[in-house]
Each structure stands twice: as structure tokens, then as C-alpha cells.
Coordinates of C-alpha atoms in Angstrom, one line a residue:
Chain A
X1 CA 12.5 25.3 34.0
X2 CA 11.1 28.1 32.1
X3 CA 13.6 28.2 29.6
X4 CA 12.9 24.6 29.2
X5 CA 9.3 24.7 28.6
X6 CA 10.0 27.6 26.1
X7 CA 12.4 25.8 23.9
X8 CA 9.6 22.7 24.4
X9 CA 7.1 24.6 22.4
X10 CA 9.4 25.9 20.1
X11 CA 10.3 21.8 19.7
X12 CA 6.5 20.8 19.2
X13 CA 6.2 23.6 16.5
X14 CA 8.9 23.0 14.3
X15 CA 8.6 19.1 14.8
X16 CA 4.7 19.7 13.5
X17 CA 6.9 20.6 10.2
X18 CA 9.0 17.8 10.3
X19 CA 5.8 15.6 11.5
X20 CA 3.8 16.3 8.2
X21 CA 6.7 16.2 5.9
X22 CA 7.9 13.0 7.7
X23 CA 3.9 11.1 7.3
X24 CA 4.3 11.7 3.5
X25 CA 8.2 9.9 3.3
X26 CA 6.7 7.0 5.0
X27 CA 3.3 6.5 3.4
X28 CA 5.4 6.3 0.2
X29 CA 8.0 4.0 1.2
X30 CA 5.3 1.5 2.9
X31 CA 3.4 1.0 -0.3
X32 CA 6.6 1.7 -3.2
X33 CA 9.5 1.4 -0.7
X34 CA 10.6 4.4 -2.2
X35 CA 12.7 7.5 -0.3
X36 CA 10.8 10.3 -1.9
X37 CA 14.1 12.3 -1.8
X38 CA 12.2 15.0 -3.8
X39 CA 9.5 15.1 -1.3
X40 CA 11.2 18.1 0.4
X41 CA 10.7 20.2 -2.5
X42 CA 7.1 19.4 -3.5
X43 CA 7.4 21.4 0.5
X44 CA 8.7 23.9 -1.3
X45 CA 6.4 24.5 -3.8
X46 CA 4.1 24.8 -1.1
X47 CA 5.4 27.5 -0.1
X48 CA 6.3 28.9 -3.2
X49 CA 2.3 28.5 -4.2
X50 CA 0.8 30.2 -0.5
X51 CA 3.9 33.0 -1.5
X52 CA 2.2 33.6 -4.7
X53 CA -1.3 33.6 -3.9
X54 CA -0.8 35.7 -0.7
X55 CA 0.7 38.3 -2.9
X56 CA -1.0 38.5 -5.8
X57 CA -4.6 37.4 -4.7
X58 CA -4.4 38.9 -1.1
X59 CA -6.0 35.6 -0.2
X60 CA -6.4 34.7 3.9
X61 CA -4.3 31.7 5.3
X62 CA -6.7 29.5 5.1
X63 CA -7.6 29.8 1.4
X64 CA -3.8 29.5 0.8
X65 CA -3.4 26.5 3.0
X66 CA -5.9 24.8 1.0
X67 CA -4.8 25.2 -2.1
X68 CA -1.5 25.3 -1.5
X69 CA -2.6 21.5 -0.5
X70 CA -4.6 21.0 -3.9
X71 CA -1.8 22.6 -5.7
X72 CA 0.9 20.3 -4.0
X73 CA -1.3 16.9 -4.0
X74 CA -1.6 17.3 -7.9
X75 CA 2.0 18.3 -8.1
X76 CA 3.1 15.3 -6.3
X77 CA 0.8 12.7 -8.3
X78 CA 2.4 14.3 -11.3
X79 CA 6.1 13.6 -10.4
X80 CA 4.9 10.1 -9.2
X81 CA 3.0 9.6 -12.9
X82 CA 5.9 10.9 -15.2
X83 CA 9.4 9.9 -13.2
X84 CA 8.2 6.7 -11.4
X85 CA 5.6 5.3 -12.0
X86 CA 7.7 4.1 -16.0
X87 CA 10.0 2.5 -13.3
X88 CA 7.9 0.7 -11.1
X89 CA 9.6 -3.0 -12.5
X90 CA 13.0 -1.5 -12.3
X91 CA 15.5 -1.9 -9.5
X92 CA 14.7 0.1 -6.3
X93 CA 18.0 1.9 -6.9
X94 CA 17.0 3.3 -10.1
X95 CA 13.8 5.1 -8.8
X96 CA 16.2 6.2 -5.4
X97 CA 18.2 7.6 -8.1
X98 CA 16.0 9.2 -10.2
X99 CA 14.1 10.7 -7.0
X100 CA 17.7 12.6 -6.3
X101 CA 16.9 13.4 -10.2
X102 CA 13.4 14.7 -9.6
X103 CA 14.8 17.1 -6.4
X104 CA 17.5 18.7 -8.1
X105 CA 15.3 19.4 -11.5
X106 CA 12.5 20.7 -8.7
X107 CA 15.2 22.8 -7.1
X108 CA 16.8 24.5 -10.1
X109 CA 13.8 24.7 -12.2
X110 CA 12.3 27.0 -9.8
X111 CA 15.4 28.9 -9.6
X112 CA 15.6 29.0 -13.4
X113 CA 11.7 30.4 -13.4
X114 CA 11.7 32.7 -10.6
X115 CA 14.9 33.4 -9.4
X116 CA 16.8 31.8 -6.9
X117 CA 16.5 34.9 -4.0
X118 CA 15.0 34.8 -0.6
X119 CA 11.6 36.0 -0.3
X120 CA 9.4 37.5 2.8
X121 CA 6.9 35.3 2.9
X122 CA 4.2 37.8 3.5
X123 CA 2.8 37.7 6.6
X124 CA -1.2 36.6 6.2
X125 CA -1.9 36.6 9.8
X126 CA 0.2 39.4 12.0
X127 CA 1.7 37.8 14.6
X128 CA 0.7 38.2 18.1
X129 CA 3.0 37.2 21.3
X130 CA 1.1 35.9 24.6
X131 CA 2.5 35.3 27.7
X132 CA 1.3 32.3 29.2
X133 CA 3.1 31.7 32.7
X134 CA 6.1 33.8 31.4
X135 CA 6.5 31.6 28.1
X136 CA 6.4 33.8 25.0
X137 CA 3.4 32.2 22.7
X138 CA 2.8 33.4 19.0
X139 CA -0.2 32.6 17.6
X140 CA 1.5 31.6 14.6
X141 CA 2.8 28.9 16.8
X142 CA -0.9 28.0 17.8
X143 CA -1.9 28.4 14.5
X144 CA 1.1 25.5 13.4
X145 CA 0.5 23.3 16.0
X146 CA -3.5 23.1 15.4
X147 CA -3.2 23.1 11.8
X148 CA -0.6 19.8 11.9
X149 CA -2.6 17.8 14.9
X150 CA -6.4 19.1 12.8
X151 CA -4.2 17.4 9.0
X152 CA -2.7 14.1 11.2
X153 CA -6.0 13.5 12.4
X154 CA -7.9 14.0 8.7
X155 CA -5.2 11.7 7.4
X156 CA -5.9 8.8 10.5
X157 CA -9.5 8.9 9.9
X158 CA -8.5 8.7 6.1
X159 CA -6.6 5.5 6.3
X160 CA -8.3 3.8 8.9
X161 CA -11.9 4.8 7.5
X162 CA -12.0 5.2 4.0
X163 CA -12.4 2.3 1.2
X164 CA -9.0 4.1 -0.5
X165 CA -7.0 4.2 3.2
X166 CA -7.6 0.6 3.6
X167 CA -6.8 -0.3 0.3
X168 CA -3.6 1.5 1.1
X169 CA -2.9 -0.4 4.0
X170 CA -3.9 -3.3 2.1
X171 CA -1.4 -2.7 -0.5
X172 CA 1.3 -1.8 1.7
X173 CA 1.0 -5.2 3.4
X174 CA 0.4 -7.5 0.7
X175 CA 1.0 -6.0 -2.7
X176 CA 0.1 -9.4 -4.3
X177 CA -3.1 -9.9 -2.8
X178 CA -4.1 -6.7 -3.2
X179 CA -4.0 -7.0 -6.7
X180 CA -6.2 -10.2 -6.5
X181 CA -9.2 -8.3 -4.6
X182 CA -8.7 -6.0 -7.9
X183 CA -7.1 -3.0 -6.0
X184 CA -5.6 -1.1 -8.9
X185 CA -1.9 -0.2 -7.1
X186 CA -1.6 2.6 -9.6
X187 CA -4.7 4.0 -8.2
X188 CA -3.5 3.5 -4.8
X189 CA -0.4 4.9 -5.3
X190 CA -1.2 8.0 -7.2
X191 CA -3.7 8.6 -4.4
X192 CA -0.7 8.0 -1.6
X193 CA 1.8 10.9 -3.2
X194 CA -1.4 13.2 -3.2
X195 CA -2.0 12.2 0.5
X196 CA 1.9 12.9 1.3
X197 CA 2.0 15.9 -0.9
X198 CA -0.8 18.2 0.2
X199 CA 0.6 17.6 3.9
X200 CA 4.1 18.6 2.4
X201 CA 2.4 21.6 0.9
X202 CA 0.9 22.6 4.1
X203 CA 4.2 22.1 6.4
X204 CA 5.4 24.9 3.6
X205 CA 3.1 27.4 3.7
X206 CA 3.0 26.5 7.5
X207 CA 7.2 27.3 7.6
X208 CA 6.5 30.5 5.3
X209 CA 4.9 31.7 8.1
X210 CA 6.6 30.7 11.1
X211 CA 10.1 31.5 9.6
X212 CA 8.9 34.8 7.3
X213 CA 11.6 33.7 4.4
X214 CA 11.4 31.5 1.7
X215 CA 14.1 30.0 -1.3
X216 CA 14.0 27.6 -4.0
X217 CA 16.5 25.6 -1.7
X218 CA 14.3 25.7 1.3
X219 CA 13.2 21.6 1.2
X220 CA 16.6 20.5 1.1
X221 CA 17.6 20.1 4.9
X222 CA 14.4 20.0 6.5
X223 CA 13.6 17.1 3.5
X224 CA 16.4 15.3 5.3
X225 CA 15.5 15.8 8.7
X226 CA 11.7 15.1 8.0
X227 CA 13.3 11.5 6.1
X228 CA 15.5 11.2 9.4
X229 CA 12.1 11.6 11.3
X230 CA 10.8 9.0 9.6
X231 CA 13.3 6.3 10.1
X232 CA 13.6 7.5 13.6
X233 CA 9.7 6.6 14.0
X234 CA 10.0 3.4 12.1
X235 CA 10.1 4.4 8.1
X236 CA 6.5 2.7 7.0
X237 CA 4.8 3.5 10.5
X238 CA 2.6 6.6 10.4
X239 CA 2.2 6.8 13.7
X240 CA 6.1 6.5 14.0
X241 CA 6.4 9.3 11.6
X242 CA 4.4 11.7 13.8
X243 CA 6.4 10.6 16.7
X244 CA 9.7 11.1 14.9
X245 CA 9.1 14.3 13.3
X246 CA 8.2 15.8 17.1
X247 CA 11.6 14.0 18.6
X248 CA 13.6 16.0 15.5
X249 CA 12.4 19.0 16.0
X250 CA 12.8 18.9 20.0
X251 CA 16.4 17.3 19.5
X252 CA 17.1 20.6 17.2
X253 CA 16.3 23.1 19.2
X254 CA 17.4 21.7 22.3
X255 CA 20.4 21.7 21.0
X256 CA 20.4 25.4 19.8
X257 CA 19.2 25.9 23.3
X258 CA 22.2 24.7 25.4
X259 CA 23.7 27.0 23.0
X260 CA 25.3 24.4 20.4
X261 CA 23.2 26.1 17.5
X262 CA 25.7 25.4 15.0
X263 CA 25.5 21.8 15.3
X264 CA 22.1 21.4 15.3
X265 CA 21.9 19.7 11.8
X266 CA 24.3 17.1 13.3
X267 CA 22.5 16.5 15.6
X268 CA 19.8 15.4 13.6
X269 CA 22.4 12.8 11.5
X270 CA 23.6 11.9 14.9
X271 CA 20.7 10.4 16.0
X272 CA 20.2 9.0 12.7
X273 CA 23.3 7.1 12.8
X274 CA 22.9 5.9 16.1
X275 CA 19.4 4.9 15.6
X276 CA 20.4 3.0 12.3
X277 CA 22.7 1.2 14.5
X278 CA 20.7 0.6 17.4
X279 CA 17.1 0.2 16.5
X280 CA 17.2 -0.2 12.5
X281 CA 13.8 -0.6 12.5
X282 CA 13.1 2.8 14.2
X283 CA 10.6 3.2 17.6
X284 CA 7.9 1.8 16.1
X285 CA 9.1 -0.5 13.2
X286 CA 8.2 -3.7 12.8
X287 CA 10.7 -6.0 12.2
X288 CA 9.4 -7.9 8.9
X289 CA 10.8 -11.2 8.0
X290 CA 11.8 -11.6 4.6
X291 CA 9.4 -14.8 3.1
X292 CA 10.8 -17.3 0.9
Chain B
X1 CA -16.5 -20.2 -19.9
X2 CA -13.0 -20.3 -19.2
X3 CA -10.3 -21.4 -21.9
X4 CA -6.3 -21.9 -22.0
X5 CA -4.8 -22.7 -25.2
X6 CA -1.2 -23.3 -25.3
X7 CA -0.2 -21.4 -22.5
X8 CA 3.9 -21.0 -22.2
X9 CA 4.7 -18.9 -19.5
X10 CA 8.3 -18.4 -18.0
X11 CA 9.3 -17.6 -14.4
X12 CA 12.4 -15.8 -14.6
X13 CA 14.7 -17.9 -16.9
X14 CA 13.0 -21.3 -16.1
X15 CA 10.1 -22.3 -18.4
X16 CA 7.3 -22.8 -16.1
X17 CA 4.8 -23.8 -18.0
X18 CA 5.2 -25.4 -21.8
X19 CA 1.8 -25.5 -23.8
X20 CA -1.1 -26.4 -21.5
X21 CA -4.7 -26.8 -22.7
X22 CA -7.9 -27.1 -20.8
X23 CA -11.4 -25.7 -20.3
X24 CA -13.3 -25.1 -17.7
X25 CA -17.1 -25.5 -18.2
X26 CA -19.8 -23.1 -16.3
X27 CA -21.0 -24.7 -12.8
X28 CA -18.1 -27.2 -12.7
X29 CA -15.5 -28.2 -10.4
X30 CA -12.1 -28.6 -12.1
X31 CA -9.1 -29.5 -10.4
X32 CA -5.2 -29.3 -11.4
X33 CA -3.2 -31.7 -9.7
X34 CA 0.3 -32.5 -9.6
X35 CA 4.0 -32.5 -7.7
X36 CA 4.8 -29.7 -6.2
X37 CA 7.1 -27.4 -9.2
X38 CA 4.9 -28.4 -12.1
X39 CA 3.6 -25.3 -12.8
X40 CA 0.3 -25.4 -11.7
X41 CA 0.1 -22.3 -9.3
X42 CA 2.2 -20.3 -12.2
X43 CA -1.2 -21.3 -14.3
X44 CA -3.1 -20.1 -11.9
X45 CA -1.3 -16.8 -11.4
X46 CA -1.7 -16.1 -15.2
X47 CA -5.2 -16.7 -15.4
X48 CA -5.3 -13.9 -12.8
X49 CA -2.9 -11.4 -14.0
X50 CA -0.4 -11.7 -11.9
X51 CA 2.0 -12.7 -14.7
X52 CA 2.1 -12.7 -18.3
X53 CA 2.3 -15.5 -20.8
X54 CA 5.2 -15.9 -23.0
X55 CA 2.8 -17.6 -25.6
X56 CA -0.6 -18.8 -26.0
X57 CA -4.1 -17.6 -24.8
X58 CA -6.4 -17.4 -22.2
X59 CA -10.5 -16.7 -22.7
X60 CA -12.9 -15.6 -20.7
X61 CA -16.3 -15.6 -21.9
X62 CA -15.4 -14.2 -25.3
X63 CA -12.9 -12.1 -23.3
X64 CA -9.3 -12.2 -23.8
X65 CA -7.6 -12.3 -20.6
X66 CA -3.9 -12.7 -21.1
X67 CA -4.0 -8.8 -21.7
X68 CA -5.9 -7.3 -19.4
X69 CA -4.7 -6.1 -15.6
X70 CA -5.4 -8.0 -12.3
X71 CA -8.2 -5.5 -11.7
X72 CA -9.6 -5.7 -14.9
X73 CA -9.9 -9.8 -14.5
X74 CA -11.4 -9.6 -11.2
X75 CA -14.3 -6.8 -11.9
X76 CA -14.7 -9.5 -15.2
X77 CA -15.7 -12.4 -12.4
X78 CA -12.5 -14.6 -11.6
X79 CA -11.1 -14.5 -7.8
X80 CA -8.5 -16.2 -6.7
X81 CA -8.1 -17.7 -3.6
X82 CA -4.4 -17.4 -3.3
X83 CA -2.0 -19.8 -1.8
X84 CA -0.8 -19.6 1.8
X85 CA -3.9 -17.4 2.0
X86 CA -2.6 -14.1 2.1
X87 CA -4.9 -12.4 4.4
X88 CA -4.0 -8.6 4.7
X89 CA -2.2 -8.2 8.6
X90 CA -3.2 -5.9 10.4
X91 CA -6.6 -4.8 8.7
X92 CA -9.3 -6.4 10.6
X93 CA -11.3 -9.3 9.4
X94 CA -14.5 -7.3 8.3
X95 CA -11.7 -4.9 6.5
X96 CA -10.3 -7.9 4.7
X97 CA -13.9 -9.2 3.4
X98 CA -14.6 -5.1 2.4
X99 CA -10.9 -5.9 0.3
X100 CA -12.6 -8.4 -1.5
X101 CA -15.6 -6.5 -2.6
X102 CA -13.6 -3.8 -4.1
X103 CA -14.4 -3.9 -8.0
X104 CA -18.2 -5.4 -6.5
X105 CA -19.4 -2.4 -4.2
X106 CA -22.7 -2.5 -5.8
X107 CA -22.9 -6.5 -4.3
X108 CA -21.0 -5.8 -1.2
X109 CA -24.1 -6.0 1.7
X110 CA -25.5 -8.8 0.1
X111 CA -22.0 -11.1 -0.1
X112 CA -21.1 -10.0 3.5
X113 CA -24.4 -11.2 4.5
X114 CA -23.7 -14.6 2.4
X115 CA -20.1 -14.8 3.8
X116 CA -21.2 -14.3 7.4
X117 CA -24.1 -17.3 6.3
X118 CA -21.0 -19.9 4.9
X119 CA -18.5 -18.8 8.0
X120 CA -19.9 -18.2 11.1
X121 CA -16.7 -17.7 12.5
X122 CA -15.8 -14.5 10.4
X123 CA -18.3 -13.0 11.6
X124 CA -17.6 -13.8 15.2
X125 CA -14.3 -12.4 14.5
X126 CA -15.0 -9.9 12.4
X127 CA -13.3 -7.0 14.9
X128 CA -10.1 -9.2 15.0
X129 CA -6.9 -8.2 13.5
X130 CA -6.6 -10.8 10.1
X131 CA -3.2 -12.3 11.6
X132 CA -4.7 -13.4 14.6
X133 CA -6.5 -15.8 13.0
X134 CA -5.7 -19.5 12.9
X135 CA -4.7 -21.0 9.6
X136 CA -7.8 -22.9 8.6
X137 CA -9.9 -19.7 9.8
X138 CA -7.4 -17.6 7.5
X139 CA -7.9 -19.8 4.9
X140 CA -11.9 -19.5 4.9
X141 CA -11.3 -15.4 5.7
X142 CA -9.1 -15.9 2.0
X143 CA -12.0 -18.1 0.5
X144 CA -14.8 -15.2 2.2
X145 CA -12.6 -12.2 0.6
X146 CA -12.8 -14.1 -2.6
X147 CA -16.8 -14.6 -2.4
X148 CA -17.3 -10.6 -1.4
X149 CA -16.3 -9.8 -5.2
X150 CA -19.2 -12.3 -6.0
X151 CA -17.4 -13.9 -8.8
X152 CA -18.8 -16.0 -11.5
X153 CA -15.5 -18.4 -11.3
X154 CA -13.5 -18.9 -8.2
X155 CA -9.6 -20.1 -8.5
X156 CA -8.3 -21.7 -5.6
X157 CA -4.4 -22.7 -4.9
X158 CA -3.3 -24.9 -2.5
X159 CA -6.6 -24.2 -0.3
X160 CA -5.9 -27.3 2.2
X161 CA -1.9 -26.6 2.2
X162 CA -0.9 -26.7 5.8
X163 CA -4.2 -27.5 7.7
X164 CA -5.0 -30.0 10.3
X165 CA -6.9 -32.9 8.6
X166 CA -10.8 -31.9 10.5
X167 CA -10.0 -28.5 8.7
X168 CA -9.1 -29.9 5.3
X169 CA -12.1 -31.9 5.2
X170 CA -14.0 -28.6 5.8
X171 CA -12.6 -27.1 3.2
X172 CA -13.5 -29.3 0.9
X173 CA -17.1 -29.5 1.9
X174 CA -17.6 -25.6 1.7
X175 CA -16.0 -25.7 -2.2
X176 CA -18.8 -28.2 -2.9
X177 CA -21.3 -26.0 -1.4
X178 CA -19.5 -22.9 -2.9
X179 CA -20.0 -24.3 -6.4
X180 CA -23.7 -25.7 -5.5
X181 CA -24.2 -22.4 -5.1
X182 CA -23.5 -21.6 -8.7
X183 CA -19.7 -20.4 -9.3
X184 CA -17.5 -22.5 -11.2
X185 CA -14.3 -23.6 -9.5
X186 CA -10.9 -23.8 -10.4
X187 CA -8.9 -25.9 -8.0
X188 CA -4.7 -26.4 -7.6
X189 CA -4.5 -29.4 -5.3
X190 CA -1.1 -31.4 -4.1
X191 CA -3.7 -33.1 -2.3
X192 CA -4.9 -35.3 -4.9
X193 CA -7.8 -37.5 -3.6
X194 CA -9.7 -35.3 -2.1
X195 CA -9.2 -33.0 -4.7
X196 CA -10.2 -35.2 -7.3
X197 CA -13.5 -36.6 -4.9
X198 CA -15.1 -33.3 -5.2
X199 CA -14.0 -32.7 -8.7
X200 CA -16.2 -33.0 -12.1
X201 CA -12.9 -33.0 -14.2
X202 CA -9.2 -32.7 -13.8
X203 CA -5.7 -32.4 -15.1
X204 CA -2.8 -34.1 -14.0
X205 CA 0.3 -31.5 -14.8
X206 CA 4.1 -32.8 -15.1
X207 CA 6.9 -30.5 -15.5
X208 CA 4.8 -27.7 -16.9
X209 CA 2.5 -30.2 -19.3
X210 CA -0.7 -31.1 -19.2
X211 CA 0.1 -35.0 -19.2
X212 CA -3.6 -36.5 -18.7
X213 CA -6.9 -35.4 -18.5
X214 CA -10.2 -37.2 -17.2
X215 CA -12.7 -37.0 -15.1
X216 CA -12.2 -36.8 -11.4
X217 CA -13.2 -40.6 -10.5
X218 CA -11.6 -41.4 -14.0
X219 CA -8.2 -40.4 -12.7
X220 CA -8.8 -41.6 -9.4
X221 CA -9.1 -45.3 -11.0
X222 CA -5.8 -44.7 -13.2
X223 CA -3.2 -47.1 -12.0
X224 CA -0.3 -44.2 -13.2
X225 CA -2.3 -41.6 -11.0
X226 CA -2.6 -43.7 -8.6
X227 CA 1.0 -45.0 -8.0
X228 CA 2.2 -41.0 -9.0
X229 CA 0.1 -39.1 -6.8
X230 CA -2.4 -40.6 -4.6
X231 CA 0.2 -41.9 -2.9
X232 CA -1.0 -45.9 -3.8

């Protein structure tokens, strides 16, 4: 039992991560219907920014988390203005393509500028343990946990509340009558990468933290497991993303936990395959009808 | 106030429309009519931006509009009131009518208040989920989103497509008050006659042509209208 509630909040901590990388796949997807596949890395750079300006500036965590989120938002809107926004009338292949493009020029770019070695991501707030009923608590656990469920609930209240949210989910719904009510989807959709972006960018200053080490490669898996989150949830569901990312990152270290920690990434694909099969649509999917 | 001048537009590889011509004056009712596949909704979706024309032009005012964006031509004062409705699921009905003032924000309380004033129901149901609607009340929460950008010339396709016949007549009777109200209409119609009671002019479009032109009870007296699409 205790082992179990142990590895539980280990679960809910990671699976924040893969929560807030997941929201941003699937707020792209439901207005573009584009996999992000560079999404992970624009994670990265996250981390890569709260790395540098923990270092150099000797800022706290909040001031990096912050603008680590400014730095990543802009970054995002950036990649979406130069690589896909010229291919918005193109095949949804050649924007899938290009996003592979996009990840692997991310990847290697940052290698070719800063090096390609693993870093300590230097450790802003010490970390504290607390035992609570025999469970082992960090803060930096607390500190993850609070920060993702403080970001999903900024980023409900922005969709549901804001003029730019609804127009989102306007868009997402009806791109065609959107345009009629003179949305501009450009707008919208520069607006969605920042939205997705600046949560990617926190998930990576949030991982620098919780894992102390980070690499120009670092987005690549959990980029996949936060897109497997999201078509576990129901890819175009936010609340399915959430949901998703959580399930992921309880699956994973469950599975480390009964002592299988080699196959914890396939674990992850697993479920993906069997979900794909079962329930394409994800948990909470909805199963749209093509219109003639 | 609005123009078309030899409008060619093409819809994938078929040629949609072939040189159409016709005005539309300020304050009037204007209605297209004709066979489902003659173009006339293709018209329609080029005077709003949705696609460009091959050829030909379209003025606004002065204003060209066969270059400018969807969200330039609606912040210019042309809504359209598309066909099959095309509320937006899943945002509630007050959302949708906040949709439609989105280039008009300035104009937004005073609309709402003038929407609410023309359909009642919206504002009963203003906390409702769009989709839950019933078509003729989806059809007046399109019409409603359309008013909220408080446009100067209204464009409406298909509006009575699919409604039970007490709703159609509705319809009708709101676009009269709609345009008594001062906004110029632009109306698509396979329903002919009713179209052409409540219009001051109209078009009769074949096969992506312009084939006759009148007034409305001009071309509801035309034997060929008649026999071709008033069903006499």
C-alpha cells in the first residue's frame, strides 16, 4: 500500500509533465489538425532558457518559469509563422512532414550552438524531502504539481472566458464560419502555438528541476509520450489531454515499479496501440462525422 | 453599394460561375434564385472571401473586395448568413452572438440588445449549448450572429433550406423587418416565390449565368420563371 501511494505521486508528478506538454499537441491539432512533432523540443528550449537564466542571471524559479514561458510562447509562434503557416493550403502530410523537419533542425541546431552534453540543471530551489504518513515528498514535487494544476486552470479560464479562447474554440469547430464572423485564423492560430508553447516551456523548466539534467535531445521521448497522452485523452480534447498526460505518467512508473523499468517506454506505445485499436477516438474524443 | 462585374470563379476544376453581373442598391432586398448547382452559393462565397475569383470584380462602396480577406470584408460591413447555418457546437448561444460581433466590439451591447429584441428565443436560450438548438432556432441564432457585426449589407444562403413551413414563413418576415431596419440584403433562395415576394429585385442564375434579371413581381409573372422554378 505504501509503496503504492509512493509510486502514485511520483505518477501525478511526471504525468503534470506530460499533462502540459500533451494540452499544447491537442490545442494545435483541434484548430490545424496538425501533430506538432516539434512541440517536444520547443520543451526543450524551455529548459534550455530556465538553464541559462538560472546560471547566468541567478534569477529565482519563478522569474525563470515565466520567462521561460515568454521565451517559448514567442518561439513557438515563430516556428508556426515561418515552417507552417506558407503551408497552411498544402496537404496535411506536408506540414506532418515538415513538423519532423522543424524537430530535428530544433534538436541539432542546439547541439551545433551549445553543444550537445548533459547539463545540471542548477537547482533554483534546494530540495527538501517530507514524510507524510511514511511517503517520501519533495517539494519540488509540490512545487510540479501546483505549478501544472495553477497553468491548466489559467489556460481553462483562457478558453472558456476570453474573446481569443472562444474564438479558438470557434475555429476549431467550424473553421468556415469562423471566418465569416471575421475571426482572423492566422490570428487564432499564432495565438494557439503561444498558448501550447509557454506550457511546453514550463513542463521544461519544471523537468530541469525535478530530474537535475538537461540535453539538446531531452523533448524527444517525452514529446512522444506527451502526443500518446494526447490521443489517449481524445487528441482535440483539452480536458482529454490533462487526463491522458496523468494516465502516461502513472502507466510509466508503475511499470518501473513492479520492477519492469526497462520497458517503460513500451509501455507507453503499448497503450497507444491498443487504444488506437480500441477507442480511436481516445477517452474523451468525440467521434466526428465527416459532412458531405 | 455592392457590384459584381463579370465574376468567373472555379470550384476545383469545374467552372462555377461564368461571367455574372448585378448590383445591389443600398436598402434593397435582392434575391438570387435558381436550381440547385448553378452557382449561386459559390457567388455568394466570393463576395465574402471565402474563395477567390478566377476573373472579374467585386465593389464595395468604392472598395475592392475580390482582394481583401474574409476578416477584412466583414469589419467593411458584409455578413453572411451561411448555408445550413453553421452555428459553432458546443459554444453556447450568447458565445455564438459574441462570434458575431468580433470585428464590431465597439457595437457589441447595443446589437445584443437588438438581437435579443428580433429573437426572443435566443435570449431565452442564451445559456444553451448552440447544437441544441432546433433548426429554425439555429437558423435565426446564424441570422442573430450575423446582425451582432451590425453590418451595412447582410448575405443570406439558403436561409429557409430545411425548415418546417410555420418557420419558413418566419424567416421571411424577420428579413423584411431586418432590411426595414436599414441593411441591404442579399438573398440565395431555391425557394423561389417566397423569395421573390419579399424581394425588390432579382436574378435568375442557370449553369453559372446570370440568365434574367427583373424585379421580384416582374419575374414572378414570367411564364419561363414560372414553368422553371416556381414550380407552375
Amino acid at each position: 500500500m505504501h509503496t503504492f501511494f509512493q509510486q502514485t505521486l511520483n505518477g501525478l508528478s511526471l504525468g503534470s509533465i506530460y499533462a502540459l506538454l500533451a494540452l499544447g499537441y491537442t490545442m494545435v491539432y483541434g484548430i490545424i489538425k496538425l501533430i506538432n512533432f516539434a512541440h517536444g523540443d520547443v520543451y526543450m528550449l524551455g529548459a534550455f532558457w530556465g538553464y541559462y537564466v538560472i546560471n547566468t542571471y541567478h534569477v529565482n524559479f519563478l522569474v525563470a518559469l515565466v520567462s521561460a514561458m515568454v521565451v517559448t510562447a514567442l518561439a513557438g509562434m515563430l516556428i508556426e509563422y515561418l515552417a507552417y503557416r506558407p503551408l497552411r493550403n498544402s496537404p496535411r502530410i506536408t506540414a506532418l512532414i515538415t513538423a519532423i523537419g522543424v524537430s530535428y533542425f530544433l534538436e541539432n541546431g542546439m547541439s551545433f550552438l551549445f553543444g550537445a552534453n548533459t547539463r545540471n540543471f542548477p537547482q533554483a530551489i534546494t530540495q527538501h524531502n517530507y514524510d507524510v504518513f511514511g511517503i517520501t515528498v519533495s517539494n519540488i514535487q509540490i512545487l510540479i504539481l501546483v505549478t501544472s494544476l495553477v497553468l491548466m486552470v489559467l489556460l481553462q479560464l483562457i478558453i472558456q472566458k476570453t474573446k481569443m479562447g472562444t474564438a479558438m474554440r470557434a475555429v476549431a469547430v467550424d473553421p468556415e464560419a469562423a471566418a465569416l464572423v471575421g475571426i482572423n485564423p492566422d490570428h487564432v492560430i499564432s495565438f494557439t502555438f503561444g498558448l501550447g508553447s509557454a506550457l511546453a516551456g514550463a513542463g521544461g523548466v519544471l523537468i530541469g528541476l525535478y530530474y537535475n539534467s538537461i540535453d539538446p535531445l531531452m523533448g524527444m521521448t517525452p514529446g512522444i509520450k506527451a502526443f500518446v497522452a494526447a490521443v489517449v485523452g481524445g487528441i482535440g480534447s483539452i480536458p482529454g489531454a490533462a487526463i491522458g498526460g496523468f494516465l502516461i505518467g502513472l502507466l510509466e512508473t508503475a511499470t518501473q515499479a513492479v520492477g519492469l523499468s526497462a520497458y517503460k517506454d513500451a509501455a507507453v506505445y503499448v497503450v497507444l496501440i491498443v487504444i488506437l485499436v480500441l477507442l480511436p477516438t481516445g477517452l474523451l474524443g468525440k467521434n466526428v462525422k465527416e459532412k458531405v | 453599394m455592392l457590384e459584381v462585374k463579370d465574376l468567373r470563379v472555379n470550384y476545383g476544376a469545374i467552372q462555377a460561375v461564368q461571367g455574372v453581373d448585378f448590383t445591389v442598391n443600398d436598402g434593397e432586398i435582392v434575391a438570387l434564385i435558381g436550381a440547385n448547382g448553378a452557382g449561386k452559393s459559390t457567388i455568394l462565397k466570393t463576395i465574402s472571401g471565402l474563395l477567390r475569383p478566377k476573373s472579374g470584380t467585386i465593389t464595395y462602396e468604392g472598395t475592392r473586395l475580390d482582394k481583401l480577406s474574409a476578416a477584412k470584408i466583414v469589419a467593411a460591413g458584409i455578413a453572411q448568413v451561411p448555408e445550413g447555418r453553421h452555428v459553432f457546437a458546443g459554444l453556447t448561444v450568447m458565445e455564438n452572438l459574441k462570434m458575431g460581433a468580433y470585428s464590431a466590439p465597439k457595437t457589441q451591447a447595443a446589437q445584443l440588445t437588438a438581437v435579443f429584441e428580433q429573437f426572443p428565443v435566443l435570449q431565452e436560450r442564451r445559456h444553451q449549448d448552440a447544437a441544441t438548438l432546433s433548426g429554425g432556432e439555429q437558423q435565426m441564432l446564424a441570422m442573430g450572429r450575423a446582425l451582432m457585426a451590425k453590418p451595412k449589407l447582410m448575405l443570406l444562403d439558403e436561409p429557409s433550406m430545411g425548415l418546417a413551413p410555420l418557420f419558413i414563413n418566419k424567416i421571411f418576415a424577420i428579413i423584411k423587418a431586418i432590411n426595414a431596419t436599414g441593411t441591404t440584403v442579399l438573398l440565395i433562395e431555391q425557394n423561389a416565390t417566397q423569395a421573390l415576394q419579399i424581394a425588390d429585385r432579382g436574378y435568375v442564375v442557370a449553369n453559372g449565368k446570370v440568365r434574367l434579371s427583373g424585379t421580384g413581381a416582374e419575374l414572378l409573372a414570367n411564364p419561363a420563371v414560372q414553368s422553371a422554378y416556381l414550380g407552375g
